[in-house]
Tab-separated table of C-alpha atoms in Angstrom:
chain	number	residue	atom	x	y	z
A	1	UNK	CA	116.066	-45.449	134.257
A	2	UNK	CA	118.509	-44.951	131.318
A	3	UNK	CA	116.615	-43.346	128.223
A	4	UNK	CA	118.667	-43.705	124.891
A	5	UNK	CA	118.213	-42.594	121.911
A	6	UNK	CA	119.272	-43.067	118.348
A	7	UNK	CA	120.153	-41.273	115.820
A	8	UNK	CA	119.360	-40.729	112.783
A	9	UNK	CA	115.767	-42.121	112.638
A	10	UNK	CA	116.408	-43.210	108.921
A	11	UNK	CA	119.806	-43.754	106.489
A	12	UNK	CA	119.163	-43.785	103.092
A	13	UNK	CA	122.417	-45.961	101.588
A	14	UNK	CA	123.418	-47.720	98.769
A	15	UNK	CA	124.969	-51.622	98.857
A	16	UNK	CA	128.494	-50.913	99.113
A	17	UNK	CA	128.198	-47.989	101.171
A	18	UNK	CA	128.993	-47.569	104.944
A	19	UNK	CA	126.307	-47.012	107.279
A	20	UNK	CA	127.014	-45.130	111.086
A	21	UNK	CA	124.617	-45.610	113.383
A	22	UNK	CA	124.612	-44.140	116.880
A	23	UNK	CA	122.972	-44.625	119.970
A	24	UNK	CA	123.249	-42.542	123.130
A	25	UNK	CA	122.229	-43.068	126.427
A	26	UNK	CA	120.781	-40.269	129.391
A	27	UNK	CA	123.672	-41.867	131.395
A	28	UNK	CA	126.647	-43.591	131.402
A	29	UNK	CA	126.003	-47.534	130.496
A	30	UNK	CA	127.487	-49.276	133.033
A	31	UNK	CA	130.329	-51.210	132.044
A	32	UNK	CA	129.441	-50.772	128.544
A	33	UNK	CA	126.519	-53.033	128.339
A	34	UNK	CA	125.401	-52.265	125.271
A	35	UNK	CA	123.902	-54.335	122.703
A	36	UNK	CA	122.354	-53.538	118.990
A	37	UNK	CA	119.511	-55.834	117.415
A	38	UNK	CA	118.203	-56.441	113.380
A	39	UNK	CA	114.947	-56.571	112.886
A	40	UNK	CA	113.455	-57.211	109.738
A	41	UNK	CA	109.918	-56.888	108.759
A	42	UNK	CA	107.730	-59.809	110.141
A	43	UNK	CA	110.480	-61.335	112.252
A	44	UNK	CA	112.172	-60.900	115.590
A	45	UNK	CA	114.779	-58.747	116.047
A	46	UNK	CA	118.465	-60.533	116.213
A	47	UNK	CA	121.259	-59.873	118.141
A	48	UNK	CA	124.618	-58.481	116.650
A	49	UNK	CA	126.751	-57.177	119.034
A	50	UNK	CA	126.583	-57.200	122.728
A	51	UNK	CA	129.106	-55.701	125.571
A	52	UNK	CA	129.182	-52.790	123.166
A	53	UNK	CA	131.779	-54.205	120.390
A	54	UNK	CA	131.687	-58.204	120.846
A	55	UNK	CA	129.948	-59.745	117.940
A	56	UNK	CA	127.491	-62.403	118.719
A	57	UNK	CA	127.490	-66.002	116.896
A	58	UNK	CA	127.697	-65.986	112.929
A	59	UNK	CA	127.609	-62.247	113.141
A	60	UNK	CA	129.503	-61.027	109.636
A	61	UNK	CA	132.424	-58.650	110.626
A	62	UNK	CA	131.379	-56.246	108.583
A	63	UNK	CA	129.238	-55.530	111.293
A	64	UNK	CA	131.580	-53.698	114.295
A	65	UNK	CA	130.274	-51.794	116.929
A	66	UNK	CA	132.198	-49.146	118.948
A	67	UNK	CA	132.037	-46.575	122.347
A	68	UNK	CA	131.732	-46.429	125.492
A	69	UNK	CA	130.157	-44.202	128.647
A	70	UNK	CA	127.016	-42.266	126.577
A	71	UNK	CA	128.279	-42.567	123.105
A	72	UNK	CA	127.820	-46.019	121.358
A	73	UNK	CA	128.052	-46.604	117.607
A	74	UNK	CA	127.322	-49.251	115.490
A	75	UNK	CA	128.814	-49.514	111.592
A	76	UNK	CA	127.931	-51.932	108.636
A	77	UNK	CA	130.760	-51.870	106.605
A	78	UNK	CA	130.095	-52.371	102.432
A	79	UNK	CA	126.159	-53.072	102.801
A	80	UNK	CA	124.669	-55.910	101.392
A	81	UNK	CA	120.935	-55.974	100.037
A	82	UNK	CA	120.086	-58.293	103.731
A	83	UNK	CA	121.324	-55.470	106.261
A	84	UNK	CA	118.278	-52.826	105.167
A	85	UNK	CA	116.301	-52.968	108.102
A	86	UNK	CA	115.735	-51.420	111.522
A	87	UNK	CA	118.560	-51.692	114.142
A	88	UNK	CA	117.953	-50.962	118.052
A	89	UNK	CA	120.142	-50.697	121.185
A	90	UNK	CA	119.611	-52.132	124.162
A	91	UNK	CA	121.280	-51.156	127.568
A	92	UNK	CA	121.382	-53.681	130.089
A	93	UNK	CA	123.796	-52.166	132.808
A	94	UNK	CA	120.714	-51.580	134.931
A	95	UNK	CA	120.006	-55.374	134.765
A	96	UNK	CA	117.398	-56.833	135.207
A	97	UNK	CA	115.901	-53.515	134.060
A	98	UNK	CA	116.340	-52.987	130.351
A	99	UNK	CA	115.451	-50.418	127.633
A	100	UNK	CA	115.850	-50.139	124.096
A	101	UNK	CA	116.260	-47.045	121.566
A	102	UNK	CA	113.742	-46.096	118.970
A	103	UNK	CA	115.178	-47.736	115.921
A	104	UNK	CA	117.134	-46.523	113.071
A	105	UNK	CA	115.704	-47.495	109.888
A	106	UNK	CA	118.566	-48.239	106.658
A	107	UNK	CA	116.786	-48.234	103.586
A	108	UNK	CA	117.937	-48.448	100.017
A	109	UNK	CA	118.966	-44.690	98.783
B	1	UNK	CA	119.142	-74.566	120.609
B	2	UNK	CA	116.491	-72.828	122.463
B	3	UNK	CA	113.145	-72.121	120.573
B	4	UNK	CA	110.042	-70.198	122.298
B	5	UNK	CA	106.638	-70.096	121.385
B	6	UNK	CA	104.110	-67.270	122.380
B	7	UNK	CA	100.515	-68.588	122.499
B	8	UNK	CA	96.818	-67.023	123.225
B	9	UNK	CA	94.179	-65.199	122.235
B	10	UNK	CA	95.013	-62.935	119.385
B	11	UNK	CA	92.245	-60.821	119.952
B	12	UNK	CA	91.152	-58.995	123.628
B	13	UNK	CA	88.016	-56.505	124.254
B	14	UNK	CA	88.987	-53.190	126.066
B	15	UNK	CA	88.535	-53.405	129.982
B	16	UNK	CA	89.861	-56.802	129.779
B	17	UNK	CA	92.510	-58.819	130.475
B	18	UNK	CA	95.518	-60.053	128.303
B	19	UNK	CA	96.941	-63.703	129.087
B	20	UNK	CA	99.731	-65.000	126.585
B	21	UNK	CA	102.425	-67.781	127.348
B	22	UNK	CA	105.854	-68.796	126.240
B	23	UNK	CA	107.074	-72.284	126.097
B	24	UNK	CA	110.878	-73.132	126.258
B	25	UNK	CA	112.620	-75.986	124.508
B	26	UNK	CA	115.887	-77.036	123.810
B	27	UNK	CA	117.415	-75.858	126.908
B	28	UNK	CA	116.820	-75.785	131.151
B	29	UNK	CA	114.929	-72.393	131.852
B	30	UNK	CA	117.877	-72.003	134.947
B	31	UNK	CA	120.293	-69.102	135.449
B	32	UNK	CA	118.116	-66.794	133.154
B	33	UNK	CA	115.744	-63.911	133.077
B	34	UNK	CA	112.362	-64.995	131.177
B	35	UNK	CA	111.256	-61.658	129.378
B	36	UNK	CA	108.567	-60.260	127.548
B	37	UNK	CA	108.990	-57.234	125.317
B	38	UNK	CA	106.251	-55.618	123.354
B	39	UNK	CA	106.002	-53.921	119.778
B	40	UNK	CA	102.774	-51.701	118.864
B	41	UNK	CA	102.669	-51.679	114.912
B	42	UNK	CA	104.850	-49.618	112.947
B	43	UNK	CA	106.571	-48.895	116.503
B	44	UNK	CA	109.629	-49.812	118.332
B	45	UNK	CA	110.289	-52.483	121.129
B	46	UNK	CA	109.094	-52.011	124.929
B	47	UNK	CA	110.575	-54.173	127.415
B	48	UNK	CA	107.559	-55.265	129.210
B	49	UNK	CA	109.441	-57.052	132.295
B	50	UNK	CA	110.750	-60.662	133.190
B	51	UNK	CA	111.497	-63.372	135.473
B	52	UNK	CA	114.438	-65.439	136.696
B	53	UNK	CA	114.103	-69.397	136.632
B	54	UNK	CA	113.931	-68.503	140.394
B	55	UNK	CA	111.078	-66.788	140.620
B	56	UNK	CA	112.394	-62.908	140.870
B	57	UNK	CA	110.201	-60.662	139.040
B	58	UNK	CA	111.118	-57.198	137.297
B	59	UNK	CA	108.955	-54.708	135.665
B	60	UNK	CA	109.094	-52.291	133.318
B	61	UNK	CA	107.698	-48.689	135.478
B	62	UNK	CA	105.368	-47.516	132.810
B	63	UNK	CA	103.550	-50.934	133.432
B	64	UNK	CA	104.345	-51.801	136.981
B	65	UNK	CA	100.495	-51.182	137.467
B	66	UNK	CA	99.009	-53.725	135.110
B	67	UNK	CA	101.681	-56.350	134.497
B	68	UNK	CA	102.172	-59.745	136.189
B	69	UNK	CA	104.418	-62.490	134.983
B	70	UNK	CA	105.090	-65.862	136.425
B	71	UNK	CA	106.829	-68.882	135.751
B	72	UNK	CA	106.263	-72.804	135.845
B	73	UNK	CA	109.266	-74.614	135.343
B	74	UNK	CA	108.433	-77.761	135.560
B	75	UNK	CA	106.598	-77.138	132.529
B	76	UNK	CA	109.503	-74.910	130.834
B	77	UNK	CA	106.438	-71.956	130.491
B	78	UNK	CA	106.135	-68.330	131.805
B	79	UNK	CA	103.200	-66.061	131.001
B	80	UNK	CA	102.175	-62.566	131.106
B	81	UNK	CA	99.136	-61.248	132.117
B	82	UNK	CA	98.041	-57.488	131.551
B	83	UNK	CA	95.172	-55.906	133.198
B	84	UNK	CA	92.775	-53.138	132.094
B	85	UNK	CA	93.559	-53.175	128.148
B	86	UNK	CA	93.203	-50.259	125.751
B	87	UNK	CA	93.507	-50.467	121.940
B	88	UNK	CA	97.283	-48.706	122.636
B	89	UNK	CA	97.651	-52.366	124.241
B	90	UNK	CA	97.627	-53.405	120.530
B	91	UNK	CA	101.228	-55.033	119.503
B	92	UNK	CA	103.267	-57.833	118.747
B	93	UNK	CA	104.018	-59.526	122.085
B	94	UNK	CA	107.527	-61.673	122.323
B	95	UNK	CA	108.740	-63.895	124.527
B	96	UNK	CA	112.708	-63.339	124.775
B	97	UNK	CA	115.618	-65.737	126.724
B	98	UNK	CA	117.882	-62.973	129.027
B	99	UNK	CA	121.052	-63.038	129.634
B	100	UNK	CA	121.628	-59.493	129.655
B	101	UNK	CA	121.234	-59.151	126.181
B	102	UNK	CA	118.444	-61.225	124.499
B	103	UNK	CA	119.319	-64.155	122.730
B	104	UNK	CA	117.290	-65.985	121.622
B	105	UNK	CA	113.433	-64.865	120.798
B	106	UNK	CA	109.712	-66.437	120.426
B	107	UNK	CA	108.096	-65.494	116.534
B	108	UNK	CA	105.862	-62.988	118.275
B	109	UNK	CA	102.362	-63.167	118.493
B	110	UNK	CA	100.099	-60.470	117.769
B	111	UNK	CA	97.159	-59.168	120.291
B	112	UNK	CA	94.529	-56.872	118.829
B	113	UNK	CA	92.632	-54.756	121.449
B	114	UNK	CA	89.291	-54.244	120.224
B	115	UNK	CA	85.646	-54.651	120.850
C-alpha cells in the first residue's frame, strides 16, 4: 500500500502570491499516476490535475502540477480569492486500490 | 454529465449497521470502478473501496473486515454497507465515478454514529 504524504499541512498566502504544494509517496507511483483534488468547505472535492501534470476539464492554467517517482508537486500560480481551500493527492498506480494524502490547507496570510 | 446521489439514514446507533446508496445518471455505469470514499469531520478523505460495472470488488485493508459494496445496474445504483459501527464511523460518506482518478462525485451525505 502506497502511504503519501503532504507537505506543509497549512500555507498562509496572499492573492497574487504563488503557492507550492508537495506530495510524496512511500514508493514510487507507478507511471506517475498522480492526481490532486480542491475541496472547499461543504462540497466535494474536484479534480485538477491527473497523470501527475495533465489538467483536467476547465482547469485554469494557473494551476500546473509537476514530478515524478516519490516527489510530486502541485503550484497555483498568482492566487485568486477561490483557490483557498484544502488540496489532496491521490495515487492510483496501485489501481483499483487508491489512497489519498492528508490535505494541505491554503488560507489567506 | 454524470450526477450521483448518496441516500440513507443520516443517523446509525453503535453496534449497528450502516446502509447508504448511490444512484447514477447521465451516463452507463460500464467500464468504471463505483467508489465510496469517506471523510470524518474536520478530517481528510478515506477511500473506503469500490466496484466495477462488472461486479469486481476492492477494499480498502483498514476496512476489509466490515465493508461490503455491491452493485445493481439495471438500476444504475451501488451501495455500501458497514458492519459493527462506532462513533469514529461518523463522516461524510461520497459516492465517487473511477476512472483512476475520480471524476465526477455524489454531494456527500453525512452519517452520525450515535445512540
Amino acid at each position: 500500500e502506497i502511504v503519501l504524504t503532504q507537505s506543509p499541512g497549512t500555507l498562509s498566502l496572499s492573492p497574487g502570491e504563488t503557492a507550492t504544494l508537495s506530495c510524496r509517496g512511500s514508493q514510487s507511483v507507478t507511471s506517475n499516476f498522480l492526481a490532486w483534488y480542491q475541496q472547499k468547505p461543504g462540497q466535494a472535492p474536484r479534480l485538477l490535475i491527473y497523470g501527475a501534470s495533465t489538467r483536467a476539464t476547465g482547469i485554469p492554467d494557473r494551476f500546473s502540477g509537476s514530478g515524478s517517482g516519490t516527489d510530486f508537486t502541485l503550484t497555483i500560480s498568482r492566487l485568486e480569492p477561490e483557490d483557498f481551500a484544502v488540496y489532496y493527492c491521490q495515487q492510483y498506480g496501485s489501481s483499483p486500490l487508491f489512497s489519498f494524502g492528508p490535505g494541505t490547507k491554503v488560507d489567506v496570510k | 454529465q454524470v450526477q450521483l446521489q448518496e441516500s440513507g439514514p443520516g443517523l446509525v446507533k453503535p453496534s449497528e449497521t450502516l446502509s447508504l446508496t448511490c444512484s447514477v445518471s447521465g451516463d452507463s455505469m460500464r467500464n468504471f470502478y463505483w467508489t465510496w470514499i469517506r471523510q470524518p469531520p474536520g478530517k481528510g478523505l478515506e477511500w473506503i473501496g469500490n466496484i466495477y460495472f462488472s461486479g469486481t470488488i476492492n477494499y480498502a485493508p483498514s476496512l476489509k473486515s466490515r465493508v461490503s459494496i455491491s452493485v445493481d445496474t439495471s438500476k444504475k445504483q451501488f451501495s455500501l454497507r458497514l458492519s459493527s459501527v462506532t462513533p469514529a464511523d461518523t463522516a461524510v460518506y461520497y459516492c465517487a465515478r473511477a476512472s483512476g482518478v475520480f471524476d465526477f462525485w455524489g454531494r456527500g451525505i453525512l452519517v452520525t454514529v450515535s445512540s
